[in-house]
mmCIF file of C-alpha atoms in Angstrom:
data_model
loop_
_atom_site.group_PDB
_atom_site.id
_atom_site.type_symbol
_atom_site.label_atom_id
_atom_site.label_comp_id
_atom_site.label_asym_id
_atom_site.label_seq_id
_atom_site.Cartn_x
_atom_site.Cartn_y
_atom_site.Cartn_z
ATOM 1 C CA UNK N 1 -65.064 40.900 -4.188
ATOM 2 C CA UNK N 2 -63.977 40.676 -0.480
ATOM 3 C CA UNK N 3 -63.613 36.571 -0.911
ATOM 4 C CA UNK N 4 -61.508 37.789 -4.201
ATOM 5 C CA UNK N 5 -59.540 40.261 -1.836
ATOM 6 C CA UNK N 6 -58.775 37.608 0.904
ATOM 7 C CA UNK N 7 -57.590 34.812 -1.398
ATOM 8 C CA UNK N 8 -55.327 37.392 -2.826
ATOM 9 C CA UNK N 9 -53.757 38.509 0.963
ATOM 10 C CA UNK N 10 -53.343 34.515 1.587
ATOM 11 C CA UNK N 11 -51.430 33.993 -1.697
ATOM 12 C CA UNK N 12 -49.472 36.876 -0.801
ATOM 13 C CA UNK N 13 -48.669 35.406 2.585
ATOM 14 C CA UNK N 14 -47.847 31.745 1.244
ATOM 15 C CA UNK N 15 -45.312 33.281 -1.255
ATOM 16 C CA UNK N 16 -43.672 35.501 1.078
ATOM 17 C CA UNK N 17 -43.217 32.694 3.556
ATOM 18 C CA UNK N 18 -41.791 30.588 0.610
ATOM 19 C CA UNK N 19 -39.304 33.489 -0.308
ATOM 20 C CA UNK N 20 -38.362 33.837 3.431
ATOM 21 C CA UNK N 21 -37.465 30.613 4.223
ATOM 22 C CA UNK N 22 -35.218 30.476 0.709
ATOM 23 C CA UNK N 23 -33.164 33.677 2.316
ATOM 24 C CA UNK N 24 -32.924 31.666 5.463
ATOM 25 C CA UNK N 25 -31.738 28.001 4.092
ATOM 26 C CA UNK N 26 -29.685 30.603 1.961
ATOM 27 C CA UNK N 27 -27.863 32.316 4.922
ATOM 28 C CA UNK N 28 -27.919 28.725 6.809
ATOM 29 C CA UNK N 29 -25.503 27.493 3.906
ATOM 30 C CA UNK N 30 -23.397 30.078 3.908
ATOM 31 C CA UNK N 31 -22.770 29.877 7.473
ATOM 32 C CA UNK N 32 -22.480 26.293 7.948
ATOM 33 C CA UNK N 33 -20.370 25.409 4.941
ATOM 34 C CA UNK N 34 -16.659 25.913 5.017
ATOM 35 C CA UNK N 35 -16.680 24.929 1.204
ATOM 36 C CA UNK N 36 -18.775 27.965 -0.046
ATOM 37 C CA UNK N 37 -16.798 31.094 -1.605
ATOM 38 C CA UNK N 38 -18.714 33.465 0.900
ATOM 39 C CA UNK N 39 -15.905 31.532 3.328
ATOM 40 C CA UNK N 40 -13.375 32.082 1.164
ATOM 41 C CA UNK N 41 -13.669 35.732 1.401
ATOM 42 C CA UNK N 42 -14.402 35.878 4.889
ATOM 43 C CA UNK N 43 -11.760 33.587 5.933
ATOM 44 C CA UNK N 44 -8.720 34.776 3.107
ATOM 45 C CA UNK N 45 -6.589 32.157 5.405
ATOM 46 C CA UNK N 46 -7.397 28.905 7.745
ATOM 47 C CA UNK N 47 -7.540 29.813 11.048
ATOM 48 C CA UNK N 48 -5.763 27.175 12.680
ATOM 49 C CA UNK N 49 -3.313 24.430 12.371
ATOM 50 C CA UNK N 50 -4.101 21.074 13.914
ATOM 51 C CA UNK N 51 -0.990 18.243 13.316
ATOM 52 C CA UNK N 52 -0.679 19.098 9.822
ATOM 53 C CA UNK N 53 -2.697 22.547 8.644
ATOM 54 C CA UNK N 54 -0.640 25.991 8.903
ATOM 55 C CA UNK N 55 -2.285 28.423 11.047
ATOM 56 C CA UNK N 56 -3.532 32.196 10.461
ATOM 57 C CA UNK N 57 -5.898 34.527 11.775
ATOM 58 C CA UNK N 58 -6.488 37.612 9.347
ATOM 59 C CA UNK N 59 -5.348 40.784 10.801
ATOM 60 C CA UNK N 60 -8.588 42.567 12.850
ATOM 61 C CA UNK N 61 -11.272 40.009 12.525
ATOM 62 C CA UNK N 62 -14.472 41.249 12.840
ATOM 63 C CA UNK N 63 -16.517 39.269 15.101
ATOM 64 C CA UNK N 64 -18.486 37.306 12.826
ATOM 65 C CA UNK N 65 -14.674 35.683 11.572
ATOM 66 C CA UNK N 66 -14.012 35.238 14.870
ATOM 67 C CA UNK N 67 -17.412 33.133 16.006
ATOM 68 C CA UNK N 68 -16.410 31.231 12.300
ATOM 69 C CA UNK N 69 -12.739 30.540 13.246
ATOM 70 C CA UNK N 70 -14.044 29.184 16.573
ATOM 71 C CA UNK N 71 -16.333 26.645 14.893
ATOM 72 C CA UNK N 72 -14.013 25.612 12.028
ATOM 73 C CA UNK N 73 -11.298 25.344 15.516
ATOM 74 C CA UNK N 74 -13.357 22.836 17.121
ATOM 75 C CA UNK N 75 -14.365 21.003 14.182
ATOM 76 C CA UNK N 76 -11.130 20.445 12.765
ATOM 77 C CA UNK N 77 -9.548 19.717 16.669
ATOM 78 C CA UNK N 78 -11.979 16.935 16.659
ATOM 79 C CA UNK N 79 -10.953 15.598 13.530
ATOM 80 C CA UNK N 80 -7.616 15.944 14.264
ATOM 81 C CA UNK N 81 -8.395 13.772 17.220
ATOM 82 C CA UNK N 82 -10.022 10.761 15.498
ATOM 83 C CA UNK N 83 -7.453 10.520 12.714
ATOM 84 C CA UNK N 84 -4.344 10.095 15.335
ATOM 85 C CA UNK N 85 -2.321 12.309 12.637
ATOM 86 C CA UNK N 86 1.035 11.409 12.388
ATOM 87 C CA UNK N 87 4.277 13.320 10.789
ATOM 88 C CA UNK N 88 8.749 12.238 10.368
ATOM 89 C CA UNK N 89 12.530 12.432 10.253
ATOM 90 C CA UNK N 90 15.936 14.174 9.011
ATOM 91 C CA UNK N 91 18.978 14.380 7.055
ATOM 92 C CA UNK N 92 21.882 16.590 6.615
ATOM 93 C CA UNK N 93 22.719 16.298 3.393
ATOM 94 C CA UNK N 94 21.521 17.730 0.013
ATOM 95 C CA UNK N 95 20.569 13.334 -0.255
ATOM 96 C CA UNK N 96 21.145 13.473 -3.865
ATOM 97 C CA UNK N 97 20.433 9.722 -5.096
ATOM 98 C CA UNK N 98 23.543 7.241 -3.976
ATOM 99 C CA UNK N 99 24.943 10.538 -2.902
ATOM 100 C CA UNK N 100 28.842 9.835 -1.737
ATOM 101 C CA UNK N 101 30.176 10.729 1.769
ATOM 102 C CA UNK N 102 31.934 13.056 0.226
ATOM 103 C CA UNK N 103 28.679 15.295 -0.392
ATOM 104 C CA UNK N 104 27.279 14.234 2.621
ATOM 105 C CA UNK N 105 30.254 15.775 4.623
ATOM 106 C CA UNK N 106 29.829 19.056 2.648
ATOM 107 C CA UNK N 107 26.741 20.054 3.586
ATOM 108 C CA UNK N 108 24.704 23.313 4.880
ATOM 109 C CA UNK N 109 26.342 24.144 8.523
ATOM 110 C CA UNK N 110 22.559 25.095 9.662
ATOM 111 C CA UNK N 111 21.746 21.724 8.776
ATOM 112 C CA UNK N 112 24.681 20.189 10.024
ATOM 113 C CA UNK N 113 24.932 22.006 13.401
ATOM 114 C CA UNK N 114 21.202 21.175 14.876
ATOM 115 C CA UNK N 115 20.866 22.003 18.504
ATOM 116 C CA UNK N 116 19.104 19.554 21.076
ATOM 117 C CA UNK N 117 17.373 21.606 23.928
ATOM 118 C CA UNK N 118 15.651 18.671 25.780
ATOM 119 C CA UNK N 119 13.926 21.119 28.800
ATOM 120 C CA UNK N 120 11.965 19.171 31.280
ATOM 121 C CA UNK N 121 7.660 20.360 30.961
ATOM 122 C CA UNK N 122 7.228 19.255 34.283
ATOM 123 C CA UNK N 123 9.040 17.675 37.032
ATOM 124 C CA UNK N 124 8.591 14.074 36.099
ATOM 125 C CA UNK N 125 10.297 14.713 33.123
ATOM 126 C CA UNK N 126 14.232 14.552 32.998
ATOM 127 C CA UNK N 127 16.521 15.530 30.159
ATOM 128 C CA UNK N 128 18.612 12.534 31.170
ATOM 129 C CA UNK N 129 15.246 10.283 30.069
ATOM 130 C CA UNK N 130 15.953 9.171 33.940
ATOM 131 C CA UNK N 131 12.840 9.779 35.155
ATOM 132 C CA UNK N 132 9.689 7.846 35.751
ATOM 133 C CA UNK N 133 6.519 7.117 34.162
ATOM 134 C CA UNK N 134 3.198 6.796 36.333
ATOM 135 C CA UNK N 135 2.352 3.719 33.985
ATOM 136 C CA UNK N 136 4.248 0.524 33.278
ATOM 137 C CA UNK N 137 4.255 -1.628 30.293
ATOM 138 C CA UNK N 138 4.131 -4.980 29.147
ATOM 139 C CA UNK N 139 6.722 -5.764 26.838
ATOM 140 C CA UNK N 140 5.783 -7.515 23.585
ATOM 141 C CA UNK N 141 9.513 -8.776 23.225
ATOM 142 C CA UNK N 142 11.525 -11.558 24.400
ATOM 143 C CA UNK N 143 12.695 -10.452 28.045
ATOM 144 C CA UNK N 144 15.929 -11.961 27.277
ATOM 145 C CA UNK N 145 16.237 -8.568 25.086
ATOM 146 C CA UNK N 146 19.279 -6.518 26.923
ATOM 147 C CA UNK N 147 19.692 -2.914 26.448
ATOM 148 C CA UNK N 148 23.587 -3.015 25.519
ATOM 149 C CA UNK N 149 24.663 -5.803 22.436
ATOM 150 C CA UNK N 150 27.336 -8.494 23.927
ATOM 151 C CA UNK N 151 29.109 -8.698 20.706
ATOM 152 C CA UNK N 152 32.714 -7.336 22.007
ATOM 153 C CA UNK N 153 34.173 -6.312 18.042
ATOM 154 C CA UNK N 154 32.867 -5.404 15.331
ATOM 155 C CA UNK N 155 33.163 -7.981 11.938
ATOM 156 C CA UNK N 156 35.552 -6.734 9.557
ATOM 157 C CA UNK N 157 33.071 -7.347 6.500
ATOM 158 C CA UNK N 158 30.363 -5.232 7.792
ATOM 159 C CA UNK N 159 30.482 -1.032 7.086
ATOM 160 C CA UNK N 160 31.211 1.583 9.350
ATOM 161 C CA UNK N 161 28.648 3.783 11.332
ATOM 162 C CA UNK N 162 31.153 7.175 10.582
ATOM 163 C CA UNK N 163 28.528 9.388 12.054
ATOM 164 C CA UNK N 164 25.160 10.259 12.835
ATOM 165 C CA UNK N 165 23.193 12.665 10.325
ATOM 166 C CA UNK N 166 19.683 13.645 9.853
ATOM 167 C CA UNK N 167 17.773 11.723 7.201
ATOM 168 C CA UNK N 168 16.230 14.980 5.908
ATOM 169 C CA UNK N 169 18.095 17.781 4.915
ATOM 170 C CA UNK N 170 15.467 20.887 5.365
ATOM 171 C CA UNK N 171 12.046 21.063 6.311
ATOM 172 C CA UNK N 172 9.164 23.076 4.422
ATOM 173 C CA UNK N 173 8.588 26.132 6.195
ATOM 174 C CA UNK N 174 5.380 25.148 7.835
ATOM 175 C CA UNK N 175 4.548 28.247 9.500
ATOM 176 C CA UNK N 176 4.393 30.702 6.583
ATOM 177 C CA UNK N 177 1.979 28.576 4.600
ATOM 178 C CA UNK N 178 -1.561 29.597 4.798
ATOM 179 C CA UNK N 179 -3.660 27.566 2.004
ATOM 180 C CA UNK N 180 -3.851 24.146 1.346
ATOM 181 C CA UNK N 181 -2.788 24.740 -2.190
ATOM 182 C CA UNK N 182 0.459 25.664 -0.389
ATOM 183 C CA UNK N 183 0.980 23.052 2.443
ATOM 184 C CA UNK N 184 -0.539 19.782 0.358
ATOM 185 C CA UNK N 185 2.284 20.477 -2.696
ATOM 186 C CA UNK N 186 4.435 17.358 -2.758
ATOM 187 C CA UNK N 187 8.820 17.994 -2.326
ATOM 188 C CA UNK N 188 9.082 18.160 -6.537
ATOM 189 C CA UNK N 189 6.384 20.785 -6.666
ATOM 190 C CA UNK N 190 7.878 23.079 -3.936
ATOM 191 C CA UNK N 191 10.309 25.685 -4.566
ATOM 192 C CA UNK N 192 13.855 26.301 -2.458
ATOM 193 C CA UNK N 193 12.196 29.257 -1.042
ATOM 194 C CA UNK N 194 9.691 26.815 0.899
ATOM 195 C CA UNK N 195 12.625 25.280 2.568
ATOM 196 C CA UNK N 196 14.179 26.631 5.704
ATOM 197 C CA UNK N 197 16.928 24.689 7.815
ATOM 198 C CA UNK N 198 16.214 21.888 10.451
ATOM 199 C CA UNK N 199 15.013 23.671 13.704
ATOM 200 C CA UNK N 200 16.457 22.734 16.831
ATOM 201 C CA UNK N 201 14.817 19.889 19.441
ATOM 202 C CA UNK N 202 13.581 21.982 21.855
ATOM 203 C CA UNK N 203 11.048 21.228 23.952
ATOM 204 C CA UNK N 204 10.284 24.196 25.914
ATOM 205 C CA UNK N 205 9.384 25.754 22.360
ATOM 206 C CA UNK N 206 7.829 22.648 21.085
ATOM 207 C CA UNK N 207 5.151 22.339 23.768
ATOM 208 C CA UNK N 208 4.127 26.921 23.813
ATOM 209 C CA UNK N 209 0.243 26.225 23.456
ATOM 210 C CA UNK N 210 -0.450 26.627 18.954
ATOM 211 C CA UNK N 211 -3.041 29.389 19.976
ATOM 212 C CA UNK N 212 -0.588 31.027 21.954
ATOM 213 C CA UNK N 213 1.939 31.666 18.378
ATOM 214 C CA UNK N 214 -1.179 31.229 15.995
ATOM 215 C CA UNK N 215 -2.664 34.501 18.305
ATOM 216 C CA UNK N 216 0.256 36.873 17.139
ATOM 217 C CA UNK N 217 1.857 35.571 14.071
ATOM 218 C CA UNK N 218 5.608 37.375 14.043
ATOM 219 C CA UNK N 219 8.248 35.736 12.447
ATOM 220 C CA UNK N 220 9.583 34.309 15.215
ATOM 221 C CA UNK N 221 6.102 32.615 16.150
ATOM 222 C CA UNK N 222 6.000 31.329 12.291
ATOM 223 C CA UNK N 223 9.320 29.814 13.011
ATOM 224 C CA UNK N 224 8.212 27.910 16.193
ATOM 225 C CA UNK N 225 4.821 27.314 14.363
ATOM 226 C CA UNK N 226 7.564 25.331 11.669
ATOM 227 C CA UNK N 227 9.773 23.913 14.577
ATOM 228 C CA UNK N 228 5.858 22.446 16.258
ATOM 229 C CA UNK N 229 4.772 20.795 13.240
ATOM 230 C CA UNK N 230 7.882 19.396 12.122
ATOM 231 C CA UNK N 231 8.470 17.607 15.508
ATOM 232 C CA UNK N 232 4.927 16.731 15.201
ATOM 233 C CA UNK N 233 5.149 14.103 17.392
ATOM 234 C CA UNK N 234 7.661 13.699 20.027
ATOM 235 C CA UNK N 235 9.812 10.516 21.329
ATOM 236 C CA UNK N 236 6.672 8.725 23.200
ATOM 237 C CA UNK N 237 4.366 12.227 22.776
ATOM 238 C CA UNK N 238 1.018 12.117 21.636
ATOM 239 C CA UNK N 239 -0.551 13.072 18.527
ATOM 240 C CA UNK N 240 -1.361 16.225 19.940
ATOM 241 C CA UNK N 241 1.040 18.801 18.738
ATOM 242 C CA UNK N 242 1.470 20.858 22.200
ATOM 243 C CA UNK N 243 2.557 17.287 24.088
ATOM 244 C CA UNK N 244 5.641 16.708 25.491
ATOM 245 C CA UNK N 245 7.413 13.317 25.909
ATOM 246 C CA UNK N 246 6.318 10.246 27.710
ATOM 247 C CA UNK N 247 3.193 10.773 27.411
ATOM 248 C CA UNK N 248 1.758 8.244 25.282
ATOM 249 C CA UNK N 249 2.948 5.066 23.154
ATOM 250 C CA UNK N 250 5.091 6.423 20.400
ATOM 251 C CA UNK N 251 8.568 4.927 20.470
ATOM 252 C CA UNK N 252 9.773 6.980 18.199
ATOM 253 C CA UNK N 253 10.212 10.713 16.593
ATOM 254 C CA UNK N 254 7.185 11.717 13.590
ATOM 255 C CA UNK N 255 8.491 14.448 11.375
ATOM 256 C CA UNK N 256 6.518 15.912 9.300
ATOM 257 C CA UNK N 257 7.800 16.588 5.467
ATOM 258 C CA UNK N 258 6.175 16.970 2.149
ATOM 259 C CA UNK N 259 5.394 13.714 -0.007
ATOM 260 C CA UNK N 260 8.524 12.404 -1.871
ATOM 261 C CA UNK N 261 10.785 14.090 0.416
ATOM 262 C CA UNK N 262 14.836 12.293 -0.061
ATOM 263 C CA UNK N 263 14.902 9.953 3.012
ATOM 264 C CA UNK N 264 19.022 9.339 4.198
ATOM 265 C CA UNK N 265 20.431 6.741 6.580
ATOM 266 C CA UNK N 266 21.010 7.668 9.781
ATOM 267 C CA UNK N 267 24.831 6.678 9.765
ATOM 268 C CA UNK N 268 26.615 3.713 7.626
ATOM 269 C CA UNK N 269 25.045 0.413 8.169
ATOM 270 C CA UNK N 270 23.539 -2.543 6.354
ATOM 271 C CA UNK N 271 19.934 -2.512 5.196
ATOM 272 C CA UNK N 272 18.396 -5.926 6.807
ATOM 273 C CA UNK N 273 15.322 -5.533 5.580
ATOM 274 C CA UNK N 274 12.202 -4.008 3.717
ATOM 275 C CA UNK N 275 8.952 -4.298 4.831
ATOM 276 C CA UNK N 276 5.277 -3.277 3.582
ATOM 277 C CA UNK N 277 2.393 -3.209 6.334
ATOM 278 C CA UNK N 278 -0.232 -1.525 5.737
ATOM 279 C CA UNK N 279 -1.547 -1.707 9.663
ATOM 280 C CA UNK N 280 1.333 0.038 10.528
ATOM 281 C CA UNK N 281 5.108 1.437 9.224
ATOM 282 C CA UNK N 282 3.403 0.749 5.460
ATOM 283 C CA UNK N 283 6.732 0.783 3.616
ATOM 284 C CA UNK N 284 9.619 0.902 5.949
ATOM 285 C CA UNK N 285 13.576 0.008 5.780
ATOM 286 C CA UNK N 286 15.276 -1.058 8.267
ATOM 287 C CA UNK N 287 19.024 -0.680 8.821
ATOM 288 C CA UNK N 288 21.667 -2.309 11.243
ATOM 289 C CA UNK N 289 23.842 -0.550 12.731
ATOM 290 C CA UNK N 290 27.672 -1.491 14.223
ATOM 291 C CA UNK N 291 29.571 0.950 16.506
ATOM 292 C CA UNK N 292 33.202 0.378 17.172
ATOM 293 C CA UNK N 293 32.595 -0.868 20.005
ATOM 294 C CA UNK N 294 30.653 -3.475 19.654
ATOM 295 C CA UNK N 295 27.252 -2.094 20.321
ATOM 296 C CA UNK N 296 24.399 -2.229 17.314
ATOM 297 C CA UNK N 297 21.453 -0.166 16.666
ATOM 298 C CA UNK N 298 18.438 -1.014 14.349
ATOM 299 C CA UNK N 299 17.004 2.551 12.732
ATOM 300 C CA UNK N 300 13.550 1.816 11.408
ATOM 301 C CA UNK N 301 12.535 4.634 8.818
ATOM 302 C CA UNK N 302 8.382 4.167 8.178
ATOM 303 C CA UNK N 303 5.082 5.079 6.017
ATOM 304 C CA UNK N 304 7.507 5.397 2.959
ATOM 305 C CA UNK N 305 6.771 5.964 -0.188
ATOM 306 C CA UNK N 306 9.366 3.896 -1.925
ATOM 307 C CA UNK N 307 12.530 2.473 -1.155
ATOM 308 C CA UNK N 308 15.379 2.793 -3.430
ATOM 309 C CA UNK N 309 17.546 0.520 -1.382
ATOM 310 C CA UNK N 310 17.826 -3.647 -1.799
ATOM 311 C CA UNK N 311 18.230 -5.753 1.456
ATOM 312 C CA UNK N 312 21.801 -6.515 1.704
ATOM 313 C CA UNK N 313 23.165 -2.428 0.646
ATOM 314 C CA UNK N 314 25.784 -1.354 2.597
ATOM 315 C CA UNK N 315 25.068 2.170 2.473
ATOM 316 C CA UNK N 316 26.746 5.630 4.070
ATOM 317 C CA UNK N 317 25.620 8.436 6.059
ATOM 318 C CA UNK N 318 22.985 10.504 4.512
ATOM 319 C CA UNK N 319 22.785 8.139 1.626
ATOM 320 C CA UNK N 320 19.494 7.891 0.116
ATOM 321 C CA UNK N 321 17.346 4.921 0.825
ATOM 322 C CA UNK N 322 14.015 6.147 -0.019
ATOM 323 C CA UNK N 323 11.043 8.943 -0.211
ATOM 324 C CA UNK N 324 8.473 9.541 2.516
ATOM 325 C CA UNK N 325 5.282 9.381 1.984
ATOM 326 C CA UNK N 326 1.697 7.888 3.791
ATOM 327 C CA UNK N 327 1.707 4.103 3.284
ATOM 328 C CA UNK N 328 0.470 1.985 6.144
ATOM 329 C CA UNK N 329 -1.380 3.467 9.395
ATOM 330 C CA UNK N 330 -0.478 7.278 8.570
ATOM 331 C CA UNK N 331 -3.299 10.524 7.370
ATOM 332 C CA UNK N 332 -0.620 12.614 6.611
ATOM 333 C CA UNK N 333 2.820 12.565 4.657
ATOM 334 C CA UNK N 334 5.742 12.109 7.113
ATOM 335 C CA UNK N 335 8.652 9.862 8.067
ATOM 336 C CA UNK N 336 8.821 7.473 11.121
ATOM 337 C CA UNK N 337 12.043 7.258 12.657
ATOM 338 C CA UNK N 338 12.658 4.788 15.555
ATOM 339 C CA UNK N 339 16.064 3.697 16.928
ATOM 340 C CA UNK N 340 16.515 0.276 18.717
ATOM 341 C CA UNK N 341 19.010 -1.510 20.756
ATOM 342 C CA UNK N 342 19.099 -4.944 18.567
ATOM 343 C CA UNK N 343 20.318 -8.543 20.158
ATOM 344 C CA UNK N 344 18.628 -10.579 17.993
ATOM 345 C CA UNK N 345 18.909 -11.033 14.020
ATOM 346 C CA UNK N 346 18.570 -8.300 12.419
ATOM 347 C CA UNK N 347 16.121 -9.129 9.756
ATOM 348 C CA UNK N 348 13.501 -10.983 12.111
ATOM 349 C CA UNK N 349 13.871 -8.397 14.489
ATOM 350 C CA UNK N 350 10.325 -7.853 16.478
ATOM 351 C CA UNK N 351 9.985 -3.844 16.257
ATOM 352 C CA UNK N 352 9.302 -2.457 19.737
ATOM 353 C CA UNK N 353 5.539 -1.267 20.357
ATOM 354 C CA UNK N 354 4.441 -1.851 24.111
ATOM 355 C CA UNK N 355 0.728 -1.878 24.731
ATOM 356 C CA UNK N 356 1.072 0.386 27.223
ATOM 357 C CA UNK N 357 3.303 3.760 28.264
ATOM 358 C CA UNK N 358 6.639 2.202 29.736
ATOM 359 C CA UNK N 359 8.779 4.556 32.435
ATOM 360 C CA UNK N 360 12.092 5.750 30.679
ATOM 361 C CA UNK N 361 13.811 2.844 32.382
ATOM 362 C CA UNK N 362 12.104 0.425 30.589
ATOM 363 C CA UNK N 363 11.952 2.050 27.528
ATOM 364 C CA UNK N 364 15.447 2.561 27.513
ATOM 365 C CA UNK N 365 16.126 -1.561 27.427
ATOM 366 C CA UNK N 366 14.854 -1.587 23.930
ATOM 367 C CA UNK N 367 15.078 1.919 22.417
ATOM 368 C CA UNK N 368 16.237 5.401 22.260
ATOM 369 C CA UNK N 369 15.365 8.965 21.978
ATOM 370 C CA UNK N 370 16.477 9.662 17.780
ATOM 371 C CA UNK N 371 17.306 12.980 19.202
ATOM 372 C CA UNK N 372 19.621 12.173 21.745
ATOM 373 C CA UNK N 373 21.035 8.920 19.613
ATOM 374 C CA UNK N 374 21.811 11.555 16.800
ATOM 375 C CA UNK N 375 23.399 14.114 18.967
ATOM 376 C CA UNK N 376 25.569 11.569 20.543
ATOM 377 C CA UNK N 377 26.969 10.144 17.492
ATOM 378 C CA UNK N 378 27.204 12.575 15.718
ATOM 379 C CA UNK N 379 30.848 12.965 15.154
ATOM 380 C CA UNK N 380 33.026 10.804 13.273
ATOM 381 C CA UNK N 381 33.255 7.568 15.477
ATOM 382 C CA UNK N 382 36.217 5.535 13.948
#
């Protein structure tokens, strides 16, 4: 009876151990998986926005949301990190396909009247791009490469620049999306409700710290949140979305739209040529560029989706000459936009990349801020 009695207690034991450990792999799961729906209702929203998420912390989080945010924070930081994400450009036109000047010229004033506010971070950093960099670089072109063209007129065959313009009309409103249900919907799926005007270039906005607005999320923080993540990365900024400029190798301005977003030219110009790499711009158009006096400009418009435009188009500002999407070394739908000085042919042109940060002297030989290009030109130049 007693051995009956004791086999009994140790059975009792083995299954309550059993049943224990279930609760705790149970609990375990929960906790560690941001998949499960016990996340979904304890986080109703992501928690934070790194290069391409929208960012929101539930009003009064308990501390348990808080330790969870922290986690799902560093985890997705660090992803963020090893995918380099990348985002695009802008128009100022409705970019209806072929669209005429005449459309392009009657556009939204918000879109039309974009503000550059270049603020210096720090002193090394001038609005003037006069300033130095504390690395040099080793040019990958020819050094024969000038910064200003020699050509002294422009050929009567080729078309007029007219004006600068954005190549995107409006950007989704990034800061008042909290699901990915909301953010990952391609430009035909969203609504005109999603869309708010182009934000200005400012840079004292676009480098406030994404905790700092994601910590109290007003309006005005959403907006800035929008303004951060459209300007995802700056003219040579990291892929971090709280840099500044000339601070690492990126020659050029990331904006980030949604998939299939209408992609204008810059100004009128002839398309020299369309490219496909997938280690880098994917599908990209280039188009030259002639200003009346003489000067030309290559505007390189990457990771397209598709090009609606044939080598050899003359087209005019805002026209449309493709849809952005995530071809070639891109995680993330944007647009590429990069602005060179161009000697050389036009078609066989070498795109500038150095291998290393150049100061703002020596980038300026070869390209220039799409900001400050835009602003300059932007009003009629014949």
């Amino acid at each position: 009876m007693v051995t009956n009695i004791h086999t009994l207690t140790d059975k009792t034991r083995f299954y309550a151990r059993i049943f224990l450990w279930g609760v705790g792999i149970g609990i375990f799961l929960q906790v560690s998986l941001q998949s499960t729906q016990f996340h979904a209702r304890l986080l109703q929203q992501p928690i934070f926005v790194a290069s391409r998420n929208a960012v929101s912390v539930t009003p009064k989080p308990s501390l348990r949301q808080q330790r969870l945010a922290q986690r799902i924070l560093r985890r997705t930081l660090r992803a963020a990190k090893r995918q380099t994400v990348r985002s695009t450009v802008v128009a100022d036109t409705s970019l209806r396909p072929a669209a005429p000047l005449e459309e392009a010229s009657s556009s939204s004033q918000a879109s039309q009247d974009i503000t550059l506010i270049i603020e210096p971070t720090s002193s090394s950093l001038s609005s003037s791009y006069s300033s130095s960099s504390s690395s040099s670089s080793s040019s990958p072109r020819s050094s024969s490469l000038s910064s200003k063209a020699s050509t002294s007129s422009v050929s009567t065959d080729f078309p007029p620049f007219i004006r600068a313009v954005f190549p995107v009309s409006q950007t989704p409103d990034w800061g008042k999306m909290r699901t990915p249900k909301e953010w990952d919907r391609t430009y035909s799926e969203m609504n005109a409700s999603d869309f708010v005007a182009i934000p200005a270039y400012n840079l004292h906005t676009l480098t406030i710290p994404m905790r700092t607005l994601s910590s109290d999320l007003t309006p005005d923080n959403m907006a800035k949140i929008t303004a951060k993540l459209f300007y995802s990365t700056r003219y040579f900024g990291s892929y971090d979305v709280d840099s500044p400029e000339f601070r690492a190798v990126h020659p050029g301005l990331d904006l980030k739209v949604a998939e299939g977003t209408p992609v204008g030219a810059i100004g009128g110009g002839k398309v020299a040529a369309i490219r496909n790499d997938d280690s880098s711009f994917g599908v990209h158009v280039l188009i030259e560029h002639i200003m009346p006096d003489g000067e030309r400009w290559l505007s390189l418009y990457g990771h397209l989706q598709t090009a609606t435009v044939h080598v050899g188009d003359t087209v005019l500002p805002g026209q449309l000459i493709g849809r952005s999407g995530s071809t070639g070394n891109s995680t993330a739908p944007h647009l590429h936009l990069q602005i060179e000085h161009l000697n050389d042919d036009a078609a066989t042109h070498q795109i500038y990349w150095p291998s290393s940060l150049p100061t703002a002297a020596e980038a300026a030989r070869y390209v220039i801020s799409p900001m400050v290009f835009l602003e300059k030109y932007k009003r009629t130049t014949e």
